[in-house]
Short mmCIF file of C-alpha atoms (C1' of nucleotides) in Angstrom, two decimals:
data_model
loop_
_atom_site.label_atom_id
_atom_site.label_comp_id
_atom_site.label_asym_id
_atom_site.label_seq_id
_atom_site.Cartn_x
_atom_site.Cartn_y
_atom_site.Cartn_z
CA MET O 6 -37.51 4.60 72.99
CA ASN O 7 -41.27 4.35 73.22
CA PHE O 8 -43.62 3.11 70.56
CA VAL O 9 -44.63 6.46 69.11
CA GLU O 10 -41.05 7.74 68.98
CA GLU O 11 -40.00 4.49 67.36
CA LEU O 12 -42.59 4.78 64.62
CA LYS O 13 -41.86 8.44 64.20
CA TRP O 14 -38.19 8.09 63.25
CA ARG O 15 -39.12 5.21 61.00
CA GLY O 16 -41.49 7.47 59.10
CA MET O 17 -44.43 5.27 59.97
CA ILE O 18 -46.73 7.88 61.43
CA HIS O 19 -49.22 9.77 59.37
CA ASP O 20 -51.60 10.87 62.08
CA PHE O 21 -52.73 9.95 65.58
CA MET O 22 -55.41 11.10 67.96
CA PRO O 23 -54.37 13.36 70.82
CA GLY O 24 -53.58 11.34 73.90
CA THR O 25 -52.44 8.25 72.02
CA GLY O 26 -48.87 8.54 73.23
CA GLU O 27 -49.97 9.17 76.81
CA GLN O 28 -52.20 6.11 76.80
CA LEU O 29 -49.31 3.94 75.66
CA GLN O 30 -47.06 5.36 78.39
CA LYS O 31 -49.68 4.81 81.04
CA GLU O 32 -50.21 1.07 80.76
CA MET O 33 -49.81 -1.99 78.61
CA THR O 34 -52.25 -1.26 75.83
CA THR O 35 -53.98 -3.59 73.44
CA ALA O 36 -54.13 -2.42 69.83
CA TYR O 37 -55.40 -3.92 66.62
CA VAL O 38 -55.18 -3.63 62.88
CA GLY O 39 -57.64 -5.11 60.44
CA ILE O 40 -56.75 -7.19 57.43
CA ASP O 41 -59.32 -8.01 54.80
CA PRO O 42 -58.92 -11.60 53.63
CA THR O 43 -59.43 -10.85 49.96
CA ALA O 44 -56.84 -13.44 48.91
CA ASP O 45 -55.31 -16.49 50.55
CA SER O 46 -51.97 -14.76 51.03
CA LEU O 47 -50.80 -11.45 52.36
CA HIS O 48 -48.85 -9.20 50.05
CA ILE O 49 -46.14 -6.75 50.97
CA GLY O 50 -48.64 -3.93 51.28
CA HIS O 51 -49.99 -5.71 54.35
CA LEU O 52 -46.53 -5.87 55.81
CA VAL O 53 -46.69 -2.26 56.93
CA SER O 54 -49.61 -2.93 59.28
CA ILE O 55 -47.93 -6.05 60.51
CA MET O 56 -44.74 -4.16 61.27
CA MET O 57 -46.78 -1.67 63.27
CA LEU O 58 -48.05 -4.55 65.37
CA LYS O 59 -44.53 -5.89 65.66
CA HIS O 60 -43.18 -2.61 67.00
CA LEU O 61 -46.13 -2.35 69.31
CA GLN O 62 -45.35 -5.75 70.75
CA ARG O 63 -41.66 -4.92 71.09
CA ALA O 64 -42.68 -1.86 73.07
CA GLY O 65 -44.43 -4.16 75.53
CA HIS O 66 -47.99 -3.80 74.30
CA LYS O 67 -50.42 -6.39 73.06
CA PRO O 68 -51.09 -6.70 69.33
CA ILE O 69 -54.25 -8.10 67.80
CA ALA O 70 -54.55 -8.90 64.13
CA LEU O 71 -58.15 -8.81 63.12
CA VAL O 72 -58.92 -10.90 60.08
CA GLY O 73 -61.95 -9.36 58.48
CA GLY O 74 -64.00 -12.43 57.74
CA ALA O 75 -67.16 -10.37 58.06
CA THR O 76 -66.01 -7.01 56.73
CA GLY O 77 -64.36 -8.82 53.84
CA MET O 78 -67.84 -9.91 52.85
CA ILE O 79 -68.89 -6.28 52.46
CA GLY O 80 -65.97 -4.41 50.94
CA ASP O 81 -64.39 -1.25 52.24
CA PRO O 82 -65.03 1.75 49.98
CA SER O 83 -61.90 3.53 51.30
CA GLY O 84 -59.52 4.24 48.47
CA LYS O 85 -61.67 2.29 46.04
CA SER O 86 -63.25 3.93 43.07
CA GLU O 87 -65.65 1.12 42.33
CA GLU O 88 -67.99 -1.19 44.09
CA ARG O 89 -66.27 -4.42 45.02
CA ASN O 90 -67.28 -7.96 44.29
CA LEU O 91 -68.34 -10.05 47.20
CA LEU O 92 -66.39 -13.14 48.08
CA SER O 93 -68.11 -16.33 49.05
CA GLU O 94 -68.05 -17.44 52.64
CA GLU O 95 -66.07 -20.49 51.67
CA GLU O 96 -63.36 -18.44 49.98
CA LEU O 97 -63.15 -16.12 52.94
CA ARG O 98 -62.74 -18.98 55.39
CA HIS O 99 -59.96 -20.46 53.33
CA ASN O 100 -58.21 -17.10 52.94
CA GLU O 101 -58.45 -16.45 56.62
CA GLN O 102 -56.74 -19.72 57.52
CA SER O 103 -53.86 -19.05 55.12
CA ILE O 104 -53.37 -15.54 56.43
CA LYS O 105 -53.26 -16.77 59.98
CA ARG O 106 -50.40 -19.10 59.09
CA GLN O 107 -48.43 -16.22 57.63
CA LEU O 108 -48.95 -13.99 60.62
CA LEU O 109 -47.34 -16.59 62.85
CA LYS O 110 -44.00 -15.71 61.24
CA PHE O 111 -44.10 -12.11 62.34
CA LEU O 112 -45.68 -11.85 65.73
CA ASP O 113 -44.93 -13.57 69.01
CA PHE O 114 -47.94 -15.57 70.08
CA ASP O 115 -46.25 -16.88 73.18
CA ALA O 116 -45.06 -13.82 75.04
CA GLY O 117 -47.04 -13.95 78.24
CA PRO O 118 -49.43 -11.08 78.88
CA ASN O 119 -48.63 -9.30 75.65
CA SER O 120 -48.85 -12.32 73.37
CA ALA O 121 -50.21 -11.55 69.96
CA GLU O 122 -53.69 -12.66 69.12
CA ILE O 123 -55.65 -13.25 65.98
CA VAL O 124 -59.36 -12.65 65.94
CA ASN O 125 -61.97 -12.86 63.24
CA ASN O 126 -64.83 -10.43 63.18
CA TYR O 127 -66.99 -13.02 61.49
CA ASP O 128 -67.28 -14.59 64.92
CA TRP O 129 -69.20 -11.67 66.38
CA ILE O 130 -70.74 -10.08 63.30
CA SER O 131 -72.23 -13.13 61.61
CA GLY O 132 -74.73 -13.79 64.36
CA PHE O 133 -75.85 -10.19 64.53
CA SER O 134 -79.43 -9.71 63.38
CA PHE O 135 -80.24 -6.84 61.08
CA LEU O 136 -82.61 -5.30 63.62
CA GLY O 137 -80.11 -5.86 66.36
CA PHE O 138 -77.44 -4.05 64.40
CA LEU O 139 -79.71 -1.12 63.64
CA ARG O 140 -80.62 -0.73 67.30
CA GLU O 141 -77.17 -1.42 68.72
CA VAL O 142 -74.99 0.49 66.26
CA GLY O 143 -76.96 2.41 63.68
CA LYS O 144 -78.85 4.42 66.24
CA HIS O 145 -75.72 6.09 67.56
CA LEU O 146 -74.30 7.72 64.49
CA THR O 147 -75.94 10.17 62.14
CA VAL O 148 -76.03 9.97 58.39
CA SER O 149 -74.44 13.39 58.09
CA TYR O 150 -71.52 12.16 60.19
CA MET O 151 -71.12 9.13 57.96
CA ILE O 152 -71.42 11.07 54.73
CA ALA O 153 -68.76 13.52 55.83
CA LYS O 154 -66.11 10.76 55.63
CA ASP O 155 -63.87 11.07 52.58
CA SER O 156 -64.35 7.41 51.74
CA VAL O 157 -68.06 8.07 51.30
CA LYS O 158 -67.90 11.62 49.99
CA ASN O 159 -65.59 10.65 47.15
CA ARG O 160 -68.00 8.02 46.01
CA LEU O 161 -71.31 9.86 46.22
CA GLU O 162 -70.99 11.04 42.63
CA THR O 163 -69.83 7.81 41.05
CA GLY O 164 -72.03 5.54 43.07
CA LEU O 165 -71.84 3.72 46.36
CA SER O 166 -74.12 0.94 47.46
CA PHE O 167 -75.86 0.97 50.79
CA THR O 168 -73.71 -2.01 51.69
CA GLU O 169 -70.43 -0.18 51.24
CA PHE O 170 -71.88 2.91 52.88
CA THR O 171 -72.53 0.80 55.95
CA TYR O 172 -69.01 -0.58 56.03
CA GLN O 173 -67.73 2.01 58.47
CA LEU O 174 -70.40 1.03 60.99
CA VAL O 175 -69.37 -2.60 60.86
CA GLN O 176 -65.75 -1.68 61.37
CA ALA O 177 -66.78 0.70 64.13
CA TYR O 178 -68.57 -2.12 65.83
CA ASP O 179 -65.42 -4.26 65.65
CA TYR O 180 -63.60 -1.63 67.59
CA LEU O 181 -66.40 -1.43 70.13
CA TYR O 182 -66.41 -5.19 70.47
CA LEU O 183 -62.66 -5.38 71.02
CA TYR O 184 -62.80 -2.48 73.45
CA ARG O 185 -65.41 -4.25 75.53
CA ASN O 186 -64.02 -7.77 75.31
CA LYS O 187 -60.27 -7.29 75.00
CA ASN O 188 -59.89 -3.85 76.51
CA CYS O 189 -58.50 -2.73 73.16
CA LYS O 190 -57.90 1.02 73.17
CA LEU O 191 -56.00 1.65 69.98
CA GLN O 192 -56.71 0.92 66.36
CA MET O 193 -54.02 1.34 63.75
CA GLY O 194 -53.98 1.15 59.97
CA GLY O 195 -53.04 2.91 56.78
CA SER O 196 -53.94 6.55 56.42
CA ASP O 197 -56.93 5.57 54.29
CA GLN O 198 -58.39 3.94 57.41
CA TRP O 199 -58.51 7.14 59.44
CA GLY O 200 -62.18 7.75 58.73
CA ASN O 201 -63.22 4.24 59.66
CA ILE O 202 -61.14 4.27 62.81
CA THR O 203 -62.53 7.56 64.05
CA THR O 204 -66.07 6.31 63.43
CA GLY O 205 -65.24 3.46 65.79
CA ALA O 206 -63.82 5.80 68.40
CA GLU O 207 -66.92 7.95 68.10
CA LEU O 208 -69.22 4.96 68.55
CA ILE O 209 -67.33 3.87 71.65
CA ARG O 210 -67.49 7.34 73.12
CA ARG O 211 -71.24 7.63 72.56
CA LYS O 212 -72.13 4.18 73.75
CA THR O 213 -69.76 3.75 76.65
CA GLY O 214 -68.17 7.12 77.28
CA GLY O 215 -64.83 5.34 76.87
CA GLU O 216 -61.78 7.04 75.40
CA VAL O 217 -59.95 5.17 72.67
CA TYR O 218 -57.27 6.14 70.19
CA ALA O 219 -56.22 5.98 66.57
CA LEU O 220 -52.87 5.88 64.82
CA THR O 221 -52.29 5.68 61.08
CA CYS O 222 -49.23 5.29 58.93
CA PRO O 223 -48.66 6.92 55.55
CA LEU O 224 -49.37 5.02 52.40
CA ILE O 225 -46.15 3.57 51.09
CA THR O 226 -45.13 5.32 47.91
CA LYS O 227 -42.41 4.99 45.34
CA ALA O 228 -40.23 7.91 44.29
CA ASP O 229 -41.27 7.55 40.68
CA GLY O 230 -44.94 7.82 41.56
CA THR O 231 -45.94 4.29 40.58
CA LYS O 232 -47.76 2.03 42.96
CA PHE O 233 -45.76 0.31 45.66
CA GLY O 234 -45.66 -3.46 45.79
CA LYS O 235 -46.46 -4.11 42.16
CA THR O 236 -44.29 -5.55 39.49
CA GLU O 237 -45.10 -6.45 35.92
CA ARG O 238 -46.05 -9.81 37.38
CA GLY O 239 -48.57 -8.18 39.70
CA ASN O 240 -48.59 -8.00 43.46
CA VAL O 241 -45.61 -9.15 45.46
CA TRP O 242 -47.01 -11.86 47.69
CA LEU O 243 -45.61 -13.50 50.77
CA ASP O 244 -46.70 -16.91 49.60
CA SER O 245 -44.04 -18.57 47.46
CA ARG O 246 -46.74 -20.10 45.29
CA TYR O 247 -47.57 -16.61 43.99
CA THR O 248 -44.21 -14.87 44.23
CA SER O 249 -41.17 -17.09 44.23
CA PRO O 250 -38.51 -16.34 46.84
CA TYR O 251 -36.26 -15.38 43.95
CA HIS O 252 -38.64 -12.71 42.66
CA PHE O 253 -39.39 -11.62 46.19
CA TYR O 254 -35.70 -11.04 46.85
CA GLN O 255 -35.24 -9.33 43.51
CA PHE O 256 -38.11 -6.98 44.24
CA TRP O 257 -36.36 -5.56 47.27
CA LEU O 258 -32.93 -5.62 45.71
CA ASN O 259 -34.20 -3.50 42.83
CA CYS O 260 -35.67 -0.70 44.90
CA SER O 261 -34.28 2.71 44.08
CA ASP O 262 -31.83 4.32 46.52
CA GLU O 263 -34.34 6.89 47.59
CA ASP O 264 -37.08 4.37 48.28
CA THR O 265 -34.78 1.96 50.06
CA GLU O 266 -33.80 4.53 52.65
CA ARG O 267 -37.45 4.77 53.60
CA TYR O 268 -38.29 1.09 53.23
CA ILE O 269 -35.50 -0.25 55.36
CA LYS O 270 -36.88 1.73 58.28
CA ILE O 271 -40.35 0.41 57.74
CA PHE O 272 -39.77 -3.22 56.85
CA THR O 273 -36.83 -4.20 59.03
CA LEU O 274 -36.18 -4.03 62.74
CA PHE O 275 -32.68 -2.60 62.37
CA SER O 276 -31.95 0.12 64.90
CA LYS O 277 -31.53 3.74 63.98
CA GLU O 278 -27.75 3.43 64.44
CA GLU O 279 -27.55 0.38 62.21
CA ILE O 280 -29.61 2.02 59.51
CA ASP O 281 -27.64 5.25 59.67
CA ALA O 282 -24.46 3.23 59.28
CA LEU O 283 -25.89 1.36 56.32
CA ILE O 284 -26.99 4.56 54.65
CA ALA O 285 -23.53 6.05 55.17
CA GLU O 286 -21.94 2.92 53.78
CA HIS O 287 -24.24 3.06 50.79
CA LYS O 288 -23.43 6.71 50.08
CA GLU O 289 -19.77 5.79 50.24
CA ALA O 290 -20.05 3.08 47.60
CA PRO O 291 -23.49 3.22 46.01
CA HIS O 292 -22.70 0.60 43.39
CA ARG O 293 -22.39 -2.06 46.09
CA ARG O 294 -25.98 -1.39 47.11
CA ALA O 295 -25.37 -2.33 50.71
CA LEU O 296 -28.71 -0.81 51.62
CA GLN O 297 -30.79 -2.80 49.15
CA LYS O 298 -28.93 -5.97 50.03
CA ALA O 299 -29.49 -5.50 53.74
CA LEU O 300 -33.17 -4.83 53.21
CA ALA O 301 -33.65 -7.73 50.83
CA GLU O 302 -31.73 -10.11 53.07
CA ASP O 303 -33.56 -9.26 56.23
CA ILE O 304 -37.02 -9.43 54.79
CA THR O 305 -36.44 -12.47 52.60
CA ILE O 306 -35.10 -14.44 55.54
CA ARG O 307 -38.04 -13.50 57.71
CA VAL O 308 -40.57 -14.44 55.05
CA HIS O 309 -38.94 -17.41 53.35
CA GLY O 310 -36.22 -18.57 55.72
CA LYS O 311 -32.43 -18.63 55.61
CA GLU O 312 -32.16 -21.59 53.30
CA ALA O 313 -34.36 -20.05 50.63
CA TYR O 314 -32.43 -16.80 50.99
CA ASP O 315 -29.07 -18.50 50.42
CA THR O 316 -30.33 -20.19 47.30
CA VAL O 317 -31.80 -17.02 45.97
CA VAL O 318 -28.59 -15.05 46.52
CA GLU O 319 -26.62 -17.72 44.76
CA ALA O 320 -29.11 -17.69 41.92
CA SER O 321 -28.88 -13.93 41.64
CA GLY O 322 -25.11 -14.12 41.50
CA ILE O 323 -25.23 -16.60 38.68
CA LEU O 324 -28.00 -14.88 36.79
CA PHE O 325 -26.56 -11.39 37.04
CA GLY O 326 -22.88 -11.95 37.72
CA GLN O 327 -20.08 -12.27 35.23
CA SER O 328 -20.79 -15.94 34.76
CA THR O 329 -20.30 -17.44 31.35
CA ALA O 330 -21.58 -20.39 29.41
CA GLU O 331 -18.73 -22.45 30.86
CA ALA O 332 -19.73 -21.55 34.39
CA LEU O 333 -23.27 -22.65 33.69
CA HIS O 334 -22.06 -25.91 32.23
CA LYS O 335 -19.94 -26.56 35.29
CA LEU O 336 -22.76 -26.21 37.80
CA PRO O 337 -23.88 -29.46 39.39
CA GLU O 338 -27.39 -30.24 38.26
CA ASP O 339 -28.97 -29.95 41.72
CA VAL O 340 -27.46 -26.50 42.26
CA PHE O 341 -28.46 -25.54 38.77
CA LEU O 342 -32.07 -26.51 39.39
CA ALA O 343 -32.17 -24.76 42.74
CA VAL O 344 -30.86 -21.60 41.11
CA PHE O 345 -33.55 -21.66 38.49
CA ASP O 346 -36.35 -22.53 40.84
CA GLY O 347 -39.15 -20.07 40.31
CA VAL O 348 -37.89 -18.99 36.89
CA PRO O 349 -40.45 -19.56 34.12
CA LEU O 350 -39.95 -22.98 32.55
CA PHE O 351 -40.69 -24.13 29.02
CA GLU O 352 -40.31 -27.55 27.46
CA VAL O 353 -39.33 -28.51 23.95
CA GLY O 354 -39.07 -31.90 22.32
CA HIS O 355 -35.76 -33.67 22.20
CA GLY O 356 -36.08 -34.46 18.50
CA GLU O 357 -36.66 -30.84 17.63
CA VAL O 358 -33.51 -29.72 19.37
CA GLU O 359 -31.55 -32.50 17.65
CA GLN O 360 -32.64 -31.10 14.31
CA GLY O 361 -31.98 -27.53 15.31
CA ILE O 362 -34.66 -24.88 15.79
CA GLU O 363 -34.75 -21.51 14.07
CA MET O 364 -34.26 -18.84 16.70
CA VAL O 365 -37.49 -16.99 15.90
CA ASP O 366 -39.56 -20.17 16.15
CA PHE O 367 -37.79 -21.16 19.32
CA LEU O 368 -38.65 -17.91 21.06
CA SER O 369 -42.22 -17.54 19.88
CA GLU O 370 -43.62 -20.98 19.12
CA LYS O 371 -41.60 -23.49 21.08
CA THR O 372 -41.49 -21.27 24.13
CA GLN O 373 -43.40 -18.16 25.11
CA VAL O 374 -40.43 -15.88 25.59
CA ALA O 375 -41.94 -13.74 22.82
CA LYS O 376 -45.66 -13.31 22.25
CA SER O 377 -45.39 -13.44 18.47
CA LYS O 378 -42.87 -14.01 15.77
CA GLY O 379 -42.82 -10.32 15.10
CA GLU O 380 -41.89 -9.70 18.69
CA ALA O 381 -39.24 -12.41 18.57
CA ARG O 382 -37.68 -10.79 15.51
CA ARG O 383 -37.72 -7.41 17.13
CA MET O 384 -36.07 -8.72 20.27
CA LEU O 385 -33.38 -10.41 18.23
CA LYS O 386 -32.81 -7.27 16.20
CA GLU O 387 -32.50 -5.28 19.42
CA GLY O 388 -29.93 -7.74 20.70
CA SER O 389 -31.82 -8.46 23.86
CA ILE O 390 -31.82 -12.26 23.77
CA SER O 391 -29.05 -14.41 25.16
CA ILE O 392 -28.88 -18.15 25.41
CA ASN O 393 -26.59 -19.56 28.05
CA LYS O 394 -25.18 -16.09 28.58
CA THR O 395 -24.27 -15.68 24.91
CA ARG O 396 -26.06 -13.11 22.79
CA VAL O 397 -27.82 -14.61 19.78
CA SER O 398 -29.21 -13.25 16.53
CA ASP O 399 -32.02 -14.34 14.21
CA THR O 400 -29.63 -16.33 12.05
CA ASP O 401 -28.58 -18.53 14.96
CA LYS O 402 -30.17 -21.85 15.62
CA VAL O 403 -30.81 -23.75 18.80
CA ASP O 404 -29.17 -27.13 18.74
CA ALA O 405 -28.19 -29.96 21.03
CA ASN O 406 -24.59 -28.80 21.51
CA GLN O 407 -25.76 -25.92 23.63
CA LEU O 408 -27.62 -28.01 26.18
CA ILE O 409 -26.53 -27.81 29.78
CA ALA O 410 -26.48 -31.12 31.60
CA GLY O 411 -27.78 -32.60 28.38
CA ARG O 412 -31.21 -31.03 28.70
CA TYR O 413 -31.37 -27.40 29.74
CA LEU O 414 -31.07 -24.03 28.08
CA VAL O 415 -30.96 -20.72 29.89
CA VAL O 416 -32.69 -17.99 27.93
CA GLN O 417 -32.33 -14.37 28.92
CA ARG O 418 -34.38 -11.45 27.65
CA GLY O 419 -32.79 -8.18 28.57
CA LYS O 420 -30.92 -8.08 31.83
CA LYS O 421 -33.59 -9.16 34.20
CA ASN O 422 -35.81 -11.74 32.56
CA HIS O 423 -34.67 -15.32 32.72
CA TYR O 424 -36.31 -18.42 31.37
CA LEU O 425 -35.37 -22.06 31.66
CA VAL O 426 -36.01 -24.41 28.79
CA ARG O 427 -36.01 -28.13 29.43
CA VAL O 428 -35.77 -30.75 26.74
CA LYS O 429 -38.38 -33.46 26.96
CA SER O 430 -37.06 -36.89 26.23
CA GLY O 431 -38.66 -38.60 23.29
"C1'" G Y 5 -88.61 16.69 26.37
"C1'" G Y 6 -85.19 20.31 23.42
"C1'" G Y 7 -80.13 21.37 21.67
"C1'" G Y 8 -75.06 20.01 21.11
"C1'" G Y 9 -70.39 16.94 21.32
"C1'" G Y 10 -68.30 12.28 21.16
"C1'" G Y 11 -66.88 6.76 20.63
"C1'" U Y 12 -59.61 5.71 16.83
"C1'" U Y 13 -54.44 1.03 17.87
"C1'" C Y 14 -52.35 -0.35 25.94
"C1'" C Y 15 -53.96 4.97 27.59
"C1'" A Y 16 -54.59 10.09 26.17
"C1'" G Y 17 -55.38 12.23 21.66
"C1'" A Y 18 -54.67 13.74 16.01
"C1'" G Y 19 -56.60 12.21 11.35
"C1'" C Y 20 -61.89 13.46 8.32
"C1'" G Y 21 -62.09 9.77 0.58
"C1'" G Y 22 -56.39 7.34 -1.61
"C1'" U Y 23 -49.46 8.70 0.04
"C1'" C Y 24 -53.09 5.37 7.15
"C1'" A Y 25 -51.20 -0.18 10.53
"C1'" A Y 26 -52.93 5.39 11.31
"C1'" A Y 27 -49.32 11.99 13.73
"C1'" U Y 28 -47.94 13.36 18.77
"C1'" G Y 29 -47.51 12.44 23.98
"C1'" G Y 30 -47.71 8.82 27.92
"C1'" G Y 31 -47.01 3.85 29.20
"C1'" G Y 32 -44.60 -0.91 27.94
"C1'" C Y 33 -40.26 -3.53 26.08
"C1'" A Y 34 -35.19 -3.32 24.65
"C1'" G Y 35 -30.16 -0.94 23.71
"C1'" A Y 36 -26.22 2.61 25.53
"C1'" C Y 37 -24.37 4.74 30.17
"C1'" U Y 38 -24.38 2.70 35.25
"C1'" G Y 39 -24.84 -0.15 40.37
"C1'" U Y 40 -29.76 -5.78 38.31
"C1'" A Y 41 -30.69 2.20 40.95
"C1'" A Y 42 -32.36 7.07 39.37
"C1'" A Y 43 -31.81 10.51 35.45
"C1'" U Y 44 -30.56 10.87 30.33
"C1'" C Y 45 -30.09 9.46 25.23
"C1'" U Y 46 -31.49 5.78 21.28
"C1'" G Y 47 -34.51 2.11 19.13
"C1'" U Y 48 -39.13 -0.36 19.20
"C1'" U Y 49 -44.43 -0.93 20.28
"C1'" G Y 50 -51.28 -5.35 15.39
"C1'" G Y 51 -50.39 -10.27 12.99
"C1'" C Y 52 -48.15 -13.36 9.24
"C1'" U Y 53 -45.67 -17.69 4.96
"C1'" U Y 54 -42.46 -9.87 5.99
"C1'" C Y 55 -39.42 -6.18 -0.34
"C1'" G Y 56 -45.70 -8.57 -0.02
"C1'" C Y 57 -50.18 -10.10 2.38
"C1'" C Y 58 -54.05 -10.31 6.32
"C1'" U Y 59 -57.04 -8.22 10.48
"C1'" U Y 60 -57.87 -3.29 13.01
"C1'" C Y 61 -60.38 3.06 13.80
"C1'" G Y 62 -68.20 1.45 18.77
"C1'" G Y 63 -71.87 -2.66 15.93
"C1'" A Y 64 -74.45 -3.75 11.27
"C1'" G Y 65 -75.37 -2.37 6.36
"C1'" G Y 66 -74.45 0.94 2.03
"C1'" U Y 67 -72.01 4.63 -1.62
"C1'" U Y 68 -67.17 4.37 -4.20
"C1'" C Y 69 -62.13 1.75 -8.40
"C1'" G Y 70 -60.85 2.87 -3.18
"C1'" A Y 71 -63.50 4.57 3.54
"C1'" A Y 72 -60.95 5.45 10.12
"C1'" U Y 73 -62.64 9.37 6.83
"C1'" C Y 74 -69.17 9.98 3.04
"C1'" C Y 75 -74.53 7.92 3.79
"C1'" U Y 76 -78.25 4.83 6.63
"C1'" U Y 77 -79.28 2.48 11.00
"C1'" C Y 78 -78.34 0.50 15.86
"C1'" C Y 79 -75.66 0.61 20.62
"C1'" C Y 80 -72.99 3.45 24.30
"C1'" C Y 81 -70.95 7.91 26.64
"C1'" C Y 82 -70.65 13.26 27.86
"C1'" C Y 83 -72.33 18.46 28.05
"C1'" C Y 84 -75.99 22.48 27.93
"C1'" C Y 85 -81.27 24.23 28.21
"C1'" A Y 86 -86.04 22.56 30.26
#
RNA sequence: GGGGGGGUUCCAGAGCGGUCAAAUGGGGCAGACUGUAAAUCUGUUGGCUUCGCCUUCGGAGGUUCGAAUCCUUCCCCCCCCA
């Protein structure tokens, strides 16, 4: 199966320029996607582009990940309703290094002629003089052409700085640069990048007469219409400092049936047959959630490794399974701590627990499970708080008898929110 | 420059002298059902020393026993005619 067919059945094609498929059939082709280093970690939204590169490489072509050290200093207006803040050069350099490290997990950088590469457009844009840019790039595209782009058109009313207006030219130049220096003939990206990519193709055609191509994938959506990749905690990051492996795994495990059927095609490398089998299996016994588990397993292992995955599955079993207070008490301390790694932790004084703490105070003042006493009371009234797997009410107290391993309490709010409370000695 | 309409609790949007911590909808959170899904139903959604008190209705003053509601002034939005 060739690259375009592969992406097609996976639902990863939104649009491509005529001739794209033919080019890929003709010869080993170099293609790139751009990633703006706006943070020092990728999040799962970036994963789609990365998977496109992965499939490209598997099809025998050469992937380039372009870290936008220069473009990140400008800000892409595509899909943005407001002018962006500029990042400092120092921040960008740091972000870029971190992102590079993450990319190493996904692409093969030692695959002979089609080894993956990482480039940074800062390297060729930063030295460009303003006059040089105007003569080299600006001269070849008209304002009317630039204004016709949706990314610009949508912002003309609300406001768009000259800087953001110029963004598409900078990105276009990247494409030209890679075409000339790396023989790169395909640029890929999310569907919001279509305008920027075609500007690049146009620039290349006018300056060199060369023919290059574009391929975009649809924006990932959720069936309920909310934004993909966000939880109440914010973005789902690949870096465990921002999203613990536990939450990362839980994110995928909690996807709805409908979404998972689409996601598993996009975010895993399972074959069509394997995925069809999983979907059939899931339809057979939906409550087992074979599909979500397969997706979560595959992607968690690739991002965080097998060991982290095993721990996280064990943790999930304990946190959501039928386990009881006794089961918690029986866990060896090291397993216990591994299970609760990444779960919010609060500390209370030993003396306070000895004396017993009113439940409302415990939830709101001693810990931040509830934002206020009022909220703590409401939660207790609603019956949503459990301690060590046992539901509690506002008349209960927290005392030393409940401690696990002599110094821990497991607090649960609703089904999904867990907190660990540790008793400070002294 | 002229005329008009607004700024209300997370959002949208009622209220227009007391019964307003403020209708209704959305969102959030929780409960039931279930599969740690979706849909549905239910509860809840300013704070506290909680049968009461305190802080909220763009800012600052004022009228009144009493104001989100009336007056003055300031700030900010939007629309229409030039």
